[in-house]
């Protein structure tokens, strides 16, 4: 006879359906051992159908640090009513027999992962994360075609990945495929729109489009040299330099403007620099150094 402990898949027992009668054991008792997520759903709920696979994927990636229990509120409404659930999908996290956190609505994978990591720490990379990491590496090395292929592959596996979508948009921007980048941005799912990766991609498009209207940097540089207090020329020069890949030069022009008059045009230079940080990504070396320079000016 086959040993069931050997035959069982590695994620066996991590995900199950429960009933009103089973809730005490499946959730209350189990949460004494590790956090348990309760997914309140119904068969007619479209967003539930989008969220549940995402929950299952992230729970499996956590490798036993958290469990998922699903409850059909059409068949078992009592627990949801006691917890005050007014709309679904609704997810509650239980620890030590008590609800400690929760959210409503179909969140993208990145936000579900962040929610779970608040409970258990780092979940670890999923296969999608590994594909995205490879895409980021290719983009950093200038192989944008390979990066685009990898990002597209990640989206084929998970079209709710804001990081993959944002990365693909950025790659299109780098390849001067602005029309395709805009089309992708316009196709972003509403639940992904507020994600930092999408915000950064949007900023990258806007920076590229702004640069396209400015032309060569020579005239802008001459204008700044002729009048160092010409803040608009400095901002335009920074945008043009950024389009050419000179992030340090772009930063320095804006820092110079802020140093001379940080309040000019309602802080336009600082706002433009923050848009660059968003477009470059918060972990980019240019962003890190730019924030250091900005802090030195603002708090000196």
mmCIF file of C-alpha atoms in Angstrom:
data_model
loop_
_atom_site.group_PDB
_atom_site.id
_atom_site.type_symbol
_atom_site.label_atom_id
_atom_site.label_comp_id
_atom_site.label_asym_id
_atom_site.label_seq_id
_atom_site.Cartn_x
_atom_site.Cartn_y
_atom_site.Cartn_z
ATOM 1 C CA UNK A 1 0.000 0.000 0.000
ATOM 2 C CA UNK A 2 1.342 3.465 -0.961
ATOM 3 C CA UNK A 3 2.350 5.679 1.953
ATOM 4 C CA UNK A 4 -0.080 8.642 1.794
ATOM 5 C CA UNK A 5 2.502 11.013 3.276
ATOM 6 C CA UNK A 6 4.720 10.283 0.266
ATOM 7 C CA UNK A 7 1.918 10.353 -2.298
ATOM 8 C CA UNK A 8 0.432 13.671 -1.107
ATOM 9 C CA UNK A 9 1.471 16.773 -3.071
ATOM 10 C CA UNK A 10 3.582 19.346 -1.181
ATOM 11 C CA UNK A 11 0.665 21.776 -0.883
ATOM 12 C CA UNK A 12 -1.810 19.183 0.413
ATOM 13 C CA UNK A 13 -3.858 20.545 3.292
ATOM 14 C CA UNK A 14 -2.950 24.171 2.615
ATOM 15 C CA UNK A 15 -6.230 24.949 0.826
ATOM 16 C CA UNK A 16 -9.689 23.614 1.628
ATOM 17 C CA UNK A 17 -13.391 24.441 1.618
ATOM 18 C CA UNK A 18 -15.228 24.700 4.908
ATOM 19 C CA UNK A 19 -18.746 24.884 6.313
ATOM 20 C CA UNK A 20 -20.372 26.631 9.244
ATOM 21 C CA UNK A 21 -19.904 23.444 11.280
ATOM 22 C CA UNK A 22 -16.278 23.034 10.196
ATOM 23 C CA UNK A 23 -15.252 26.651 10.742
ATOM 24 C CA UNK A 24 -14.173 26.178 14.365
ATOM 25 C CA UNK A 25 -11.741 23.390 13.496
ATOM 26 C CA UNK A 26 -10.634 24.562 10.053
ATOM 27 C CA UNK A 27 -10.062 28.192 11.029
ATOM 28 C CA UNK A 28 -10.121 28.822 14.770
ATOM 29 C CA UNK A 29 -8.131 25.743 15.777
ATOM 30 C CA UNK A 30 -5.803 25.766 12.768
ATOM 31 C CA UNK A 31 -4.948 29.437 13.301
ATOM 32 C CA UNK A 32 -3.291 28.473 16.577
ATOM 33 C CA UNK A 33 -0.568 26.854 14.447
ATOM 34 C CA UNK A 34 -0.198 29.378 11.623
ATOM 35 C CA UNK A 35 -2.273 32.198 10.097
ATOM 36 C CA UNK A 36 -5.391 31.069 8.222
ATOM 37 C CA UNK A 37 -6.973 33.144 5.463
ATOM 38 C CA UNK A 38 -10.725 32.838 5.017
ATOM 39 C CA UNK A 39 -11.963 33.617 1.514
ATOM 40 C CA UNK A 40 -15.680 34.451 1.545
ATOM 41 C CA UNK A 41 -17.033 33.947 -1.975
ATOM 42 C CA UNK A 42 -20.095 32.939 -4.014
ATOM 43 C CA UNK A 43 -20.491 31.198 -7.392
ATOM 44 C CA UNK A 44 -22.126 34.255 -8.995
ATOM 45 C CA UNK A 45 -19.317 36.630 -7.954
ATOM 46 C CA UNK A 46 -17.036 37.507 -10.883
ATOM 47 C CA UNK A 47 -14.307 39.214 -8.811
ATOM 48 C CA UNK A 48 -14.258 36.159 -6.532
ATOM 49 C CA UNK A 49 -13.349 33.994 -9.501
ATOM 50 C CA UNK A 50 -10.460 36.350 -10.246
ATOM 51 C CA UNK A 51 -9.190 36.555 -6.650
ATOM 52 C CA UNK A 52 -9.339 32.926 -5.521
ATOM 53 C CA UNK A 53 -6.658 31.609 -7.928
ATOM 54 C CA UNK A 54 -4.370 34.455 -6.861
ATOM 55 C CA UNK A 55 -4.878 33.599 -3.191
ATOM 56 C CA UNK A 56 -4.196 29.935 -3.878
ATOM 57 C CA UNK A 57 -1.022 30.737 -5.792
ATOM 58 C CA UNK A 58 0.467 32.944 -3.080
ATOM 59 C CA UNK A 59 -0.545 30.551 -0.290
ATOM 60 C CA UNK A 60 1.198 27.691 -2.107
ATOM 61 C CA UNK A 61 4.306 29.844 -2.541
ATOM 62 C CA UNK A 62 4.379 30.410 1.245
ATOM 63 C CA UNK A 63 5.041 26.666 1.686
ATOM 64 C CA UNK A 64 2.935 26.002 4.762
ATOM 65 C CA UNK A 65 3.402 29.300 6.603
ATOM 66 C CA UNK A 66 -0.234 30.178 5.947
ATOM 67 C CA UNK A 67 -3.382 28.241 5.005
ATOM 68 C CA UNK A 68 -6.425 29.176 2.942
ATOM 69 C CA UNK A 69 -9.985 28.219 3.811
ATOM 70 C CA UNK A 70 -12.785 29.022 1.351
ATOM 71 C CA UNK A 71 -16.390 29.554 2.426
ATOM 72 C CA UNK A 72 -19.325 29.783 0.014
ATOM 73 C CA UNK A 73 -21.574 32.384 1.649
ATOM 74 C CA UNK A 74 -24.617 31.289 -0.370
ATOM 75 C CA UNK A 75 -24.457 27.903 1.315
ATOM 76 C CA UNK A 76 -22.970 29.086 4.634
ATOM 77 C CA UNK A 77 -23.916 32.732 5.334
ATOM 78 C CA UNK A 78 -23.773 32.670 9.134
ATOM 79 C CA UNK A 79 -20.039 33.265 9.722
ATOM 80 C CA UNK A 80 -19.862 36.024 7.106
ATOM 81 C CA UNK A 81 -22.826 37.720 8.769
ATOM 82 C CA UNK A 82 -21.172 37.546 12.180
ATOM 83 C CA UNK A 83 -18.031 39.165 10.757
ATOM 84 C CA UNK A 84 -20.031 41.951 9.118
ATOM 85 C CA UNK A 85 -19.214 41.003 5.527
ATOM 86 C CA UNK A 86 -21.246 43.320 3.293
ATOM 87 C CA UNK A 87 -19.638 42.562 -0.085
ATOM 88 C CA UNK A 88 -17.484 39.884 -1.620
ATOM 89 C CA UNK A 89 -14.844 38.799 -2.202
ATOM 90 C CA UNK A 90 -13.838 39.387 1.395
ATOM 91 C CA UNK A 91 -10.726 37.906 2.979
ATOM 92 C CA UNK A 92 -10.062 37.703 6.712
ATOM 93 C CA UNK A 93 -6.793 36.610 8.297
ATOM 94 C CA UNK A 94 -7.045 34.677 11.561
ATOM 95 C CA UNK A 95 -4.233 34.205 14.073
ATOM 96 C CA UNK A 96 -4.515 32.540 17.458
ATOM 97 C CA UNK A 97 -8.252 32.165 16.955
ATOM 98 C CA UNK A 98 -8.881 35.859 16.235
ATOM 99 C CA UNK A 99 -9.391 37.903 13.024
ATOM 100 C CA UNK A 100 -6.375 40.205 12.781
ATOM 101 C CA UNK A 101 -6.511 41.689 9.279
ATOM 102 C CA UNK A 102 -8.493 41.596 6.078
ATOM 103 C CA UNK A 103 -9.410 43.181 2.774
ATOM 104 C CA UNK A 104 -12.301 43.308 0.308
ATOM 105 C CA UNK A 105 -12.240 43.185 -3.466
ATOM 106 C CA UNK A 106 -10.095 41.420 -6.045
ATOM 107 C CA UNK A 107 -6.542 42.647 -5.445
ATOM 108 C CA UNK A 108 -3.658 41.986 -7.857
ATOM 109 C CA UNK A 109 -1.102 39.361 -6.899
ATOM 110 C CA UNK A 110 1.473 41.893 -5.688
ATOM 111 C CA UNK A 111 -0.969 43.325 -3.139
ATOM 112 C CA UNK A 112 -2.156 39.884 -2.021
ATOM 113 C CA UNK A 113 1.466 38.901 -1.505
ATOM 114 C CA UNK A 114 2.119 42.073 0.519
ATOM 115 C CA UNK A 115 -0.962 41.341 2.644
ATOM 116 C CA UNK A 116 0.244 37.820 3.429
ATOM 117 C CA UNK A 117 3.807 38.985 4.065
ATOM 118 C CA UNK A 118 2.491 41.303 6.782
ATOM 119 C CA UNK A 119 1.425 38.123 8.557
ATOM 120 C CA UNK A 120 4.328 35.755 7.914
ATOM 121 C CA UNK A 121 7.265 37.713 6.508
ATOM 122 C CA UNK A 122 8.789 37.122 3.096
ATOM 123 C CA UNK A 123 6.819 34.605 1.048
ATOM 124 C CA UNK A 124 9.697 33.962 -1.345
ATOM 125 C CA UNK A 125 9.851 34.181 -5.128
ATOM 126 C CA UNK A 126 7.172 32.528 -7.224
ATOM 127 C CA UNK A 127 7.872 31.252 -10.757
ATOM 128 C CA UNK A 128 6.397 34.512 -12.068
ATOM 129 C CA UNK A 129 8.758 36.496 -9.830
ATOM 130 C CA UNK A 130 11.692 34.588 -11.301
ATOM 131 C CA UNK A 131 10.581 35.364 -14.864
ATOM 132 C CA UNK A 132 10.181 39.032 -13.976
ATOM 133 C CA UNK A 133 13.619 39.082 -12.336
ATOM 134 C CA UNK A 134 15.116 37.671 -15.547
ATOM 135 C CA UNK A 135 13.250 40.328 -17.557
ATOM 136 C CA UNK A 136 14.568 43.080 -15.290
ATOM 137 C CA UNK A 137 18.103 41.749 -15.724
ATOM 138 C CA UNK A 138 17.751 41.735 -19.513
ATOM 139 C CA UNK A 139 16.375 45.292 -19.486
ATOM 140 C CA UNK A 140 19.238 46.486 -17.255
ATOM 141 C CA UNK A 141 21.697 44.972 -19.755
ATOM 142 C CA UNK A 142 19.976 46.748 -22.644
ATOM 143 C CA UNK A 143 18.475 43.615 -24.189
ATOM 144 C CA UNK A 144 15.003 45.087 -24.459
ATOM 145 C CA UNK A 145 13.709 42.543 -26.965
ATOM 146 C CA UNK A 146 14.504 39.690 -24.594
ATOM 147 C CA UNK A 147 13.047 41.651 -21.674
ATOM 148 C CA UNK A 148 9.821 42.270 -23.613
ATOM 149 C CA UNK A 149 9.536 38.565 -24.426
ATOM 150 C CA UNK A 150 10.018 37.602 -20.777
ATOM 151 C CA UNK A 151 7.538 40.182 -19.474
ATOM 152 C CA UNK A 152 4.988 39.040 -22.052
ATOM 153 C CA UNK A 153 5.547 35.459 -20.913
ATOM 154 C CA UNK A 154 4.946 36.448 -17.306
ATOM 155 C CA UNK A 155 1.701 38.166 -18.299
ATOM 156 C CA UNK A 156 0.607 35.072 -20.202
ATOM 157 C CA UNK A 157 0.956 33.161 -16.926
ATOM 158 C CA UNK A 158 -0.625 35.865 -14.765
ATOM 159 C CA UNK A 159 -2.372 38.804 -16.403
ATOM 160 C CA UNK A 160 -2.934 40.393 -12.961
ATOM 161 C CA UNK A 161 0.804 40.990 -12.445
ATOM 162 C CA UNK A 162 1.194 44.766 -12.273
ATOM 163 C CA UNK A 163 4.968 44.346 -12.084
ATOM 164 C CA UNK A 164 5.064 42.438 -15.366
ATOM 165 C CA UNK A 165 2.685 44.867 -17.059
ATOM 166 C CA UNK A 166 4.606 47.889 -15.793
ATOM 167 C CA UNK A 167 7.885 46.323 -16.883
ATOM 168 C CA UNK A 168 6.626 45.602 -20.390
ATOM 169 C CA UNK A 169 5.364 49.168 -20.741
ATOM 170 C CA UNK A 170 8.757 50.527 -19.628
ATOM 171 C CA UNK A 171 10.542 48.303 -22.151
ATOM 172 C CA UNK A 172 8.310 49.596 -24.933
ATOM 173 C CA UNK A 173 9.186 53.135 -23.842
ATOM 174 C CA UNK A 174 12.899 52.300 -24.015
ATOM 175 C CA UNK A 175 12.356 50.868 -27.510
ATOM 176 C CA UNK A 176 10.558 54.084 -28.580
ATOM 177 C CA UNK A 177 7.348 52.107 -29.066
ATOM 178 C CA UNK A 178 5.222 54.745 -27.368
ATOM 179 C CA UNK A 179 1.998 53.870 -29.170
ATOM 180 C CA UNK A 180 2.234 50.255 -27.974
ATOM 181 C CA UNK A 181 3.159 51.448 -24.487
ATOM 182 C CA UNK A 182 0.090 53.709 -24.378
ATOM 183 C CA UNK A 183 -2.164 50.904 -25.609
ATOM 184 C CA UNK A 184 -0.915 48.633 -22.825
ATOM 185 C CA UNK A 185 -1.362 51.365 -20.242
ATOM 186 C CA UNK A 186 -4.934 51.950 -21.404
ATOM 187 C CA UNK A 187 -5.603 48.209 -21.097
ATOM 188 C CA UNK A 188 -4.474 47.999 -17.460
ATOM 189 C CA UNK A 189 -7.077 46.388 -15.226
ATOM 190 C CA UNK A 190 -8.697 48.862 -12.771
ATOM 191 C CA UNK A 191 -7.443 46.922 -9.748
ATOM 192 C CA UNK A 192 -3.849 47.281 -11.019
ATOM 193 C CA UNK A 193 -3.967 50.995 -11.813
ATOM 194 C CA UNK A 194 -2.802 52.211 -8.392
ATOM 195 C CA UNK A 195 0.164 49.828 -8.225
ATOM 196 C CA UNK A 196 3.585 51.507 -8.051
ATOM 197 C CA UNK A 197 4.777 49.551 -11.099
ATOM 198 C CA UNK A 198 1.958 50.972 -13.225
ATOM 199 C CA UNK A 199 2.432 54.487 -11.833
ATOM 200 C CA UNK A 200 6.107 54.272 -12.731
ATOM 201 C CA UNK A 201 5.323 53.063 -16.242
ATOM 202 C CA UNK A 202 2.871 55.924 -16.712
ATOM 203 C CA UNK A 203 5.536 58.399 -15.556
ATOM 204 C CA UNK A 204 8.040 56.870 -17.996
ATOM 205 C CA UNK A 205 5.636 57.399 -20.907
ATOM 206 C CA UNK A 206 4.949 60.983 -19.886
ATOM 207 C CA UNK A 207 8.663 61.741 -19.533
ATOM 208 C CA UNK A 208 9.374 60.301 -22.977
ATOM 209 C CA UNK A 209 6.501 62.201 -24.583
ATOM 210 C CA UNK A 210 7.570 65.444 -22.909
ATOM 211 C CA UNK A 211 11.132 64.987 -24.145
ATOM 212 C CA UNK A 212 9.955 64.395 -27.703
ATOM 213 C CA UNK A 213 8.554 67.923 -27.856
ATOM 214 C CA UNK A 214 11.776 69.578 -26.692
ATOM 215 C CA UNK A 215 14.249 68.651 -29.397
ATOM 216 C CA UNK A 216 18.019 68.911 -28.957
ATOM 217 C CA UNK A 217 19.637 69.756 -25.615
ATOM 218 C CA UNK A 218 22.097 72.296 -27.082
ATOM 219 C CA UNK A 219 19.620 75.164 -27.223
ATOM 220 C CA UNK A 220 18.307 74.410 -23.728
ATOM 221 C CA UNK A 221 21.823 74.239 -22.318
ATOM 222 C CA UNK A 222 22.637 77.575 -23.931
ATOM 223 C CA UNK A 223 19.517 79.103 -22.377
ATOM 224 C CA UNK A 224 20.497 77.865 -18.911
ATOM 225 C CA UNK A 225 24.069 79.112 -19.278
ATOM 226 C CA UNK A 226 22.801 82.523 -20.446
ATOM 227 C CA UNK A 227 20.375 82.768 -17.517
ATOM 228 C CA UNK A 228 21.006 80.370 -14.591
ATOM 229 C CA UNK A 229 17.691 81.497 -13.047
ATOM 230 C CA UNK A 230 15.708 80.319 -16.085
ATOM 231 C CA UNK A 231 13.949 77.536 -14.218
ATOM 232 C CA UNK A 232 11.747 76.412 -17.098
ATOM 233 C CA UNK A 233 14.805 75.956 -19.302
ATOM 234 C CA UNK A 234 16.442 73.876 -16.555
ATOM 235 C CA UNK A 235 13.382 71.668 -16.228
ATOM 236 C CA UNK A 236 13.162 71.240 -19.993
ATOM 237 C CA UNK A 237 16.879 70.455 -20.128
ATOM 238 C CA UNK A 238 16.470 67.873 -17.377
ATOM 239 C CA UNK A 239 13.649 66.189 -19.315
ATOM 240 C CA UNK A 240 15.759 66.142 -22.487
ATOM 241 C CA UNK A 241 18.807 64.773 -20.648
ATOM 242 C CA UNK A 242 16.715 62.033 -19.073
ATOM 243 C CA UNK A 243 15.434 61.032 -22.514
ATOM 244 C CA UNK A 244 19.063 60.585 -23.582
ATOM 245 C CA UNK A 245 19.718 58.342 -20.576
ATOM 246 C CA UNK A 246 21.638 60.935 -18.563
ATOM 247 C CA UNK A 247 19.810 60.508 -15.267
ATOM 248 C CA UNK A 248 22.572 62.129 -13.227
ATOM 249 C CA UNK A 249 22.616 65.199 -15.456
ATOM 250 C CA UNK A 250 18.836 65.467 -15.302
ATOM 251 C CA UNK A 251 18.913 65.215 -11.511
ATOM 252 C CA UNK A 252 21.634 67.839 -11.181
ATOM 253 C CA UNK A 253 19.728 70.364 -13.295
ATOM 254 C CA UNK A 254 16.619 69.993 -11.162
ATOM 255 C CA UNK A 255 18.591 70.109 -7.927
ATOM 256 C CA UNK A 256 20.194 73.353 -9.143
ATOM 257 C CA UNK A 257 16.748 74.804 -9.795
ATOM 258 C CA UNK A 258 15.474 73.728 -6.370
ATOM 259 C CA UNK A 259 18.571 75.179 -4.700
ATOM 260 C CA UNK A 260 18.020 78.553 -6.387
ATOM 261 C CA UNK A 261 14.270 78.772 -5.757
ATOM 262 C CA UNK A 262 12.467 75.686 -4.493
ATOM 263 C CA UNK A 263 9.064 77.428 -4.587
ATOM 264 C CA UNK A 264 9.248 78.486 -8.250
ATOM 265 C CA UNK A 265 6.022 77.617 -10.080
ATOM 266 C CA UNK A 266 4.633 75.778 -7.068
ATOM 267 C CA UNK A 267 7.724 73.599 -6.686
ATOM 268 C CA UNK A 268 7.807 72.484 -10.328
ATOM 269 C CA UNK A 269 11.420 71.286 -10.252
ATOM 270 C CA UNK A 270 10.857 69.107 -7.185
ATOM 271 C CA UNK A 271 7.679 67.659 -8.716
ATOM 272 C CA UNK A 272 9.530 66.846 -11.933
ATOM 273 C CA UNK A 273 12.307 65.149 -9.973
ATOM 274 C CA UNK A 274 9.759 63.045 -8.085
ATOM 275 C CA UNK A 275 8.221 62.040 -11.423
ATOM 276 C CA UNK A 276 11.667 60.902 -12.552
ATOM 277 C CA UNK A 277 12.070 58.831 -9.400
ATOM 278 C CA UNK A 278 8.726 57.197 -10.131
ATOM 279 C CA UNK A 279 9.668 56.549 -13.742
ATOM 280 C CA UNK A 280 13.104 55.151 -12.880
ATOM 281 C CA UNK A 281 11.870 52.971 -10.043
ATOM 282 C CA UNK A 282 12.454 53.437 -6.338
ATOM 283 C CA UNK A 283 15.394 50.998 -6.172
ATOM 284 C CA UNK A 284 17.238 52.465 -9.176
ATOM 285 C CA UNK A 285 20.696 53.802 -8.282
ATOM 286 C CA UNK A 286 19.834 57.162 -9.853
ATOM 287 C CA UNK A 287 16.709 57.419 -7.687
ATOM 288 C CA UNK A 288 18.604 56.543 -4.509
ATOM 289 C CA UNK A 289 21.317 59.101 -5.246
ATOM 290 C CA UNK A 290 18.759 61.668 -6.384
ATOM 291 C CA UNK A 291 16.807 61.335 -3.144
ATOM 292 C CA UNK A 292 20.019 61.836 -1.200
ATOM 293 C CA UNK A 293 20.751 65.039 -3.127
ATOM 294 C CA UNK A 294 17.187 66.273 -2.762
ATOM 295 C CA UNK A 295 17.215 65.665 1.004
ATOM 296 C CA UNK A 296 20.497 67.540 1.315
ATOM 297 C CA UNK A 297 18.916 70.594 -0.352
ATOM 298 C CA UNK A 298 15.546 70.474 1.397
ATOM 299 C CA UNK A 299 16.838 69.823 4.915
ATOM 300 C CA UNK A 300 20.117 71.702 4.925
#
